[in-house]
mmCIF file of C-alpha atoms in Angstrom:
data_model
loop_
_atom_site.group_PDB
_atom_site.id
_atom_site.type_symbol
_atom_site.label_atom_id
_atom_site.label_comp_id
_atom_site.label_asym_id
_atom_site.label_seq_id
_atom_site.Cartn_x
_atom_site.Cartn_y
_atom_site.Cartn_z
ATOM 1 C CA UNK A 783 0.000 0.000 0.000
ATOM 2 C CA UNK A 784 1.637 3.158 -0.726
ATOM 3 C CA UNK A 785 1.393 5.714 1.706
ATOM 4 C CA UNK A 786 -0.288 9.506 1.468
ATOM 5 C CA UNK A 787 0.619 12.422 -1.140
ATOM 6 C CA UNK A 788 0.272 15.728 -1.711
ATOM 7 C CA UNK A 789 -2.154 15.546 -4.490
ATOM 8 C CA UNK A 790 -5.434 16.838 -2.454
ATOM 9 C CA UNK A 791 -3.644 20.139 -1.902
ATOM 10 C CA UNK A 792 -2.237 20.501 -4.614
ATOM 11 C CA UNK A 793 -5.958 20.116 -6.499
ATOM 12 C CA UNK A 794 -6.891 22.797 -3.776
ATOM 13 C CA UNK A 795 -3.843 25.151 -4.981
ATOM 14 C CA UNK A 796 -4.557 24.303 -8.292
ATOM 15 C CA UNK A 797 -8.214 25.557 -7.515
ATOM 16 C CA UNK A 798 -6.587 29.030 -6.536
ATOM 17 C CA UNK A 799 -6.218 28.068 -2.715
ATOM 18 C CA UNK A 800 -2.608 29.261 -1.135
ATOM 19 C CA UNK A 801 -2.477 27.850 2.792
ATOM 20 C CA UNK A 802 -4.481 24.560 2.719
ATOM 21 C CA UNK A 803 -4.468 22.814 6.468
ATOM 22 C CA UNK A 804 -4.663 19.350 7.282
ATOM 23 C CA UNK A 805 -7.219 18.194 10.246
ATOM 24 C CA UNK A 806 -7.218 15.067 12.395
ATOM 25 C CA UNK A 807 -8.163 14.672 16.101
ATOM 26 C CA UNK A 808 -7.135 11.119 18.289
ATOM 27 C CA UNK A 809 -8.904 10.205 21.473
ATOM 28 C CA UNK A 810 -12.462 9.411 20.247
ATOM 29 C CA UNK A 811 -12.162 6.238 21.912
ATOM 30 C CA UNK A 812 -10.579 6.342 25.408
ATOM 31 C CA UNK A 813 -12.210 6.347 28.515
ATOM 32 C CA UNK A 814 -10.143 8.928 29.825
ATOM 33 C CA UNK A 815 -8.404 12.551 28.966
ATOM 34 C CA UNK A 816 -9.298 14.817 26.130
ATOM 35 C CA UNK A 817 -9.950 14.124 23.012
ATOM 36 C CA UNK A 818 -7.007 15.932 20.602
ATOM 37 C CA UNK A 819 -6.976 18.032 17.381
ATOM 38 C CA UNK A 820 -4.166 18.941 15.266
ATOM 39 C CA UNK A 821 -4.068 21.250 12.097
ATOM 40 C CA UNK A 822 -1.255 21.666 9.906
ATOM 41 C CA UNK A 823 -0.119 23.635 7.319
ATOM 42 C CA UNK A 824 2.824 22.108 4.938
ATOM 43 C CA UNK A 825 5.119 24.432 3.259
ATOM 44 C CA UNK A 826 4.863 22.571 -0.251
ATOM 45 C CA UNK A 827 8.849 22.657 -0.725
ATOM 46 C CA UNK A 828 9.539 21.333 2.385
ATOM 47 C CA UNK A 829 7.778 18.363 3.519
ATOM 48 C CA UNK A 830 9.310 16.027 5.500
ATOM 49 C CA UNK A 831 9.503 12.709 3.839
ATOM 50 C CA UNK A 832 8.056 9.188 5.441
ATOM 51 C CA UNK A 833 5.110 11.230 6.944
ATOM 52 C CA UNK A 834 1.836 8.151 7.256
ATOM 53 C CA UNK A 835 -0.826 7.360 8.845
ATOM 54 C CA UNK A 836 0.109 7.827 12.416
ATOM 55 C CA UNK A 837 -1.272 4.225 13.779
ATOM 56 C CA UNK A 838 1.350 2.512 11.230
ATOM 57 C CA UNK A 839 4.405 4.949 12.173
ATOM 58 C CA UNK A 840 6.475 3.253 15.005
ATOM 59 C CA UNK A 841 6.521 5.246 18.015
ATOM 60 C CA UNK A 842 10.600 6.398 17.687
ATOM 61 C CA UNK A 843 9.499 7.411 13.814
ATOM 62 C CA UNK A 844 6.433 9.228 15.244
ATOM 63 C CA UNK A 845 8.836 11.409 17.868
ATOM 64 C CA UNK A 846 11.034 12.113 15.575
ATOM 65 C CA UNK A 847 8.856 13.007 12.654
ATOM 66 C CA UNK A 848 6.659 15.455 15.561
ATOM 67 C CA UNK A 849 9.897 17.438 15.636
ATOM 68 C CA UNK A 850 10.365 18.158 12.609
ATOM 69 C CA UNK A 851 6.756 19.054 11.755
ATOM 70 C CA UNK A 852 6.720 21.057 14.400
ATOM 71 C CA UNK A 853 9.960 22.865 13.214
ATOM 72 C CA UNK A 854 8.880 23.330 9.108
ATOM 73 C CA UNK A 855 5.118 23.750 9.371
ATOM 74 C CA UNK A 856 2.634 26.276 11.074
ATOM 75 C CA UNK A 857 1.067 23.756 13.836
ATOM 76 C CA UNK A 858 -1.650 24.158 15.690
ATOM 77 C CA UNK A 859 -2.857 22.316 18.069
ATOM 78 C CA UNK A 860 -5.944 22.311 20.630
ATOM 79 C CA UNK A 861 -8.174 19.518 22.791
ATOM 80 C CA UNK A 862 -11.908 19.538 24.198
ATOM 81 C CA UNK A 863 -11.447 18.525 28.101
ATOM 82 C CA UNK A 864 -13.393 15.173 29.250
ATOM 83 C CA UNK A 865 -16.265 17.621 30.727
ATOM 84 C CA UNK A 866 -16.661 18.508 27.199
ATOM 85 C CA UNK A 867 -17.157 15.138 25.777
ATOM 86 C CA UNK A 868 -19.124 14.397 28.819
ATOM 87 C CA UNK A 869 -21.583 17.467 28.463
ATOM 88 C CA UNK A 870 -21.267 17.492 24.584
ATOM 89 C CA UNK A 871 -20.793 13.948 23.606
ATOM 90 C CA UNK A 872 -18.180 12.674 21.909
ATOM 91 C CA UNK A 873 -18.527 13.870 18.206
ATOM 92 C CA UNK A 874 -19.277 17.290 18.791
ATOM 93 C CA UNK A 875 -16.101 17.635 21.311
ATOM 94 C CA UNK A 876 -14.363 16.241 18.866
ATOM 95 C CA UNK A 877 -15.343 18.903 16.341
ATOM 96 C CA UNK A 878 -14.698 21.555 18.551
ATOM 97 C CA UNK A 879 -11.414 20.578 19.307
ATOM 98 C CA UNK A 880 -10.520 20.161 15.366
ATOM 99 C CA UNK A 881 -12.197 23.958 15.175
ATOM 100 C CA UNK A 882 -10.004 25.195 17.881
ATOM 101 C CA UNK A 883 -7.005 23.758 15.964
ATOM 102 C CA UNK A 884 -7.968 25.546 12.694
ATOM 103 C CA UNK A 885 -8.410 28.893 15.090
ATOM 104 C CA UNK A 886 -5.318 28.526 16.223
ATOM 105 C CA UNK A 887 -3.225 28.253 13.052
ATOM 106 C CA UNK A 888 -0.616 31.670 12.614
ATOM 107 C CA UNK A 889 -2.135 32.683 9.380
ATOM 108 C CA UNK A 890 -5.988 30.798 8.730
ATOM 109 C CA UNK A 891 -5.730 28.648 5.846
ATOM 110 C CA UNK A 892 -7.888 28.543 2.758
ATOM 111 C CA UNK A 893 -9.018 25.476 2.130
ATOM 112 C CA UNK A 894 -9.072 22.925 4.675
ATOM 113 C CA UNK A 895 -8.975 18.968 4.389
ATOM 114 C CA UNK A 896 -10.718 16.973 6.875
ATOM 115 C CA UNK A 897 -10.128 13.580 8.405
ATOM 116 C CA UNK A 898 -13.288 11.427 8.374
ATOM 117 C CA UNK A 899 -16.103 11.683 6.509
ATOM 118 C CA UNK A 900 -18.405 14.456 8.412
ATOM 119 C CA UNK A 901 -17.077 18.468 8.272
ATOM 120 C CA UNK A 902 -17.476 20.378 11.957
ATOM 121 C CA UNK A 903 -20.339 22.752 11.508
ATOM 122 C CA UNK A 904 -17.975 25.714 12.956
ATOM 123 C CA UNK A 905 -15.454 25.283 10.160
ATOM 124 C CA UNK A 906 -17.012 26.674 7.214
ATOM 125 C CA UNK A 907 -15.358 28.392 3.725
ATOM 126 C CA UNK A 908 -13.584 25.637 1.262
ATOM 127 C CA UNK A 909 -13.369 22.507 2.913
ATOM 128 C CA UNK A 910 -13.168 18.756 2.168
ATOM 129 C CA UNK A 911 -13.900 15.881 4.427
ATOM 130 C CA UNK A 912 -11.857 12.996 3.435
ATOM 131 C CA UNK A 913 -12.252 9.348 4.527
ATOM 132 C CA UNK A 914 -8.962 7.786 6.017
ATOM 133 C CA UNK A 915 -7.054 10.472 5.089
ATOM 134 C CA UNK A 916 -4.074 10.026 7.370
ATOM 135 C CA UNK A 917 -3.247 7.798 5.139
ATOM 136 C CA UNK A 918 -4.019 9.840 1.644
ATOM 137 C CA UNK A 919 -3.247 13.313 2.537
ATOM 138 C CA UNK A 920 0.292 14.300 3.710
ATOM 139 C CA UNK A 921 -1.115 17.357 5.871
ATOM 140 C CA UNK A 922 -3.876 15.016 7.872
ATOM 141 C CA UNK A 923 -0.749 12.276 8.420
ATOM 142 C CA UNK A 924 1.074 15.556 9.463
ATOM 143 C CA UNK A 925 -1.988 15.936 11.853
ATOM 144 C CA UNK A 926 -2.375 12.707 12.766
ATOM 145 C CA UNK A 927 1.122 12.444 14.099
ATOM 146 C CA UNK A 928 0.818 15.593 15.647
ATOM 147 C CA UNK A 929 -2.164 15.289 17.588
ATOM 148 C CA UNK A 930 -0.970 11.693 19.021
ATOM 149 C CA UNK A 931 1.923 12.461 20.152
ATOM 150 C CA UNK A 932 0.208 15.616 22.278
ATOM 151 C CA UNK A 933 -2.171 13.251 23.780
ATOM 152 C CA UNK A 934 0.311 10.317 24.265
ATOM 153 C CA UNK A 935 2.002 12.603 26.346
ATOM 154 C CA UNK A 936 -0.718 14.522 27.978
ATOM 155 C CA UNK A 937 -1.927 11.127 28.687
ATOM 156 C CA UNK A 938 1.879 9.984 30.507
ATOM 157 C CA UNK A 939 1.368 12.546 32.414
ATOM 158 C CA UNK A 940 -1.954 12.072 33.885
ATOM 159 C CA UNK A 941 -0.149 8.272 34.321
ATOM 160 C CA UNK A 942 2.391 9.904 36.844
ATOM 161 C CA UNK A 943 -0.548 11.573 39.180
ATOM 162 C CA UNK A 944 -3.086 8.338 38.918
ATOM 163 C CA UNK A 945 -0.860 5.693 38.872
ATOM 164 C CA UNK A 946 -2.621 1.926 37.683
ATOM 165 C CA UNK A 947 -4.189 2.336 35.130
ATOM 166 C CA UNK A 948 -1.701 2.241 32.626
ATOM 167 C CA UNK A 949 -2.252 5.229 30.535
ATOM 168 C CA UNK A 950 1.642 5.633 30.315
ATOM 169 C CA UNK A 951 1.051 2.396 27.355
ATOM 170 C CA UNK A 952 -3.075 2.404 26.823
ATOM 171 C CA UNK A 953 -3.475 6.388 26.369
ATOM 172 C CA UNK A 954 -7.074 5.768 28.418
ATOM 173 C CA UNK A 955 -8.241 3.132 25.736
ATOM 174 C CA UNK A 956 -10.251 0.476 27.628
ATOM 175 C CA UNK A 957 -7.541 -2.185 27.763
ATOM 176 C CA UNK A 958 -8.419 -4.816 30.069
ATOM 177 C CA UNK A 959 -5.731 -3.839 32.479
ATOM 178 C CA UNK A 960 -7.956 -0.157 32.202
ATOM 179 C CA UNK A 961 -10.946 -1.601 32.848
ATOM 180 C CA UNK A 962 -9.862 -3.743 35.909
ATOM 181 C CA UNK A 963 -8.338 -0.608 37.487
ATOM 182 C CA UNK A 964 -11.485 0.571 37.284
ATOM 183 C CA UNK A 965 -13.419 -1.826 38.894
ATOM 184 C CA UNK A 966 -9.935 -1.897 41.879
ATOM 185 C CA UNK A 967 -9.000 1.399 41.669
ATOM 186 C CA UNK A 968 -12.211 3.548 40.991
ATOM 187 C CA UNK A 969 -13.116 6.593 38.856
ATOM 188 C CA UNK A 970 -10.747 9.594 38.231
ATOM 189 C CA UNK A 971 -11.604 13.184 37.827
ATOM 190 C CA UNK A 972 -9.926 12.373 34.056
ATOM 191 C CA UNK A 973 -12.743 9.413 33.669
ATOM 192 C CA UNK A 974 -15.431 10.373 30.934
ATOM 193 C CA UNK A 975 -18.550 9.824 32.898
ATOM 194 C CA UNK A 976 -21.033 9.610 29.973
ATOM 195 C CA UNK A 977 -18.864 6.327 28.143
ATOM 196 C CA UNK A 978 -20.652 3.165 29.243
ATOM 197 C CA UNK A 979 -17.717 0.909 30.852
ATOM 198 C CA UNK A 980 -17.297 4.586 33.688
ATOM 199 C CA UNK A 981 -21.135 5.202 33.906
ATOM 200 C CA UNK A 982 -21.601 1.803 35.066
ATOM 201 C CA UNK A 983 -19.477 1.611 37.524
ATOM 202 C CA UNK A 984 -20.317 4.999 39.247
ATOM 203 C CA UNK A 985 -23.702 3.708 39.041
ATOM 204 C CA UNK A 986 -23.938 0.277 39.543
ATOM 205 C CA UNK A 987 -26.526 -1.142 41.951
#
């Protein structure tokens, strides 16, 4: 399988756009911490090479490919908190933090290319959702690896000051170790209360 391109902005450029950002959030899925947005805009002759799909990228190749994204591209990158998701749910915190990205960008982009298939109702102007496109568009991989490696590390943290339930290796995903510290351990202000595994244990019979 070959891995993304720039083609998708350079349609957009071709279509008269001149900053087009990449958009991806991570942490739809965890039962703790925020959920993460990243949005990135590539300077088209300088984009560093063996960018993918974060999920595929080792975690040493990740790091080191954060740096340099970091160092060559305007970056921005923003979260929804878990009494967000809780009072939101988790789609529309999601959104918001992939609209708080884009608001945060140094200069706003022109055309913007979405991860998934659904567009966030507060990003409007030119903008394209694209299915799995960590792995089609350079900019969302640039996003992708961006955003994870915020939340992977937002998440260690959090592991230091509620030790047990492994978030330093599960990043709050409901790994079985997870979900027996639950049941042991109990619920943590950093526990999303409205996901079904933490709502039933805070209100179990």
């Amino acid at each position: 399988m070959t891995g993304p391109d720039y083609s998708y902005e350079q349609a957009a450029l071709a279509r008269g756009a001149t900053r087009v950002a990449g958009v991806d959030e991570v942490g739809r899925g965890p039962l703790a911490g925020p959920v993460t947005a990243a949005a990135v805009v590539l300077d088209p002759d300088n984009i560093p090479p063996g960018m993918n799909d974060s999920k595929v990228l080792s975690a040493k190749k990740r790091e080191a490919l954060y740096d340099v994204i970091l160092a060559v591209a305007d970056v921005s990158i923003a979260h929804a908190s878990v009494e967000e998701i809780d009072d939101l749910n988790i789609l529309r915190a999601s959104h918001l933090a992939m609209e708080r990205a884009v608001a945060g960008l140094k200069t706003a982009p022109d055309h913007l290319l979405i991860d998934g298939n659904m567009i966030p109702r507060g990003l409007t102007g030119s903008t394209e959702a694209v299915i799995k496109g960590d792995a089609k568009s350079l900019s969302i991989s640039a996003a992708s690896i961006v955003a994870k490696i915020c939340r992977d590390r937002i998440m260690w943290d959090l592991a230091q000051q509620f030790p047990g339930y492994g978030w330093e290796t599960n990043a709050g995903y409901p790994s079985k170790s997870h979900r027996e510290a639950l049941q042991n351990l109990g619920v943590t202000p950093h526990h999303r209360r409205s996901f079904k595994p933490v709502h039933n244990i805070l209100y179990q019979e």
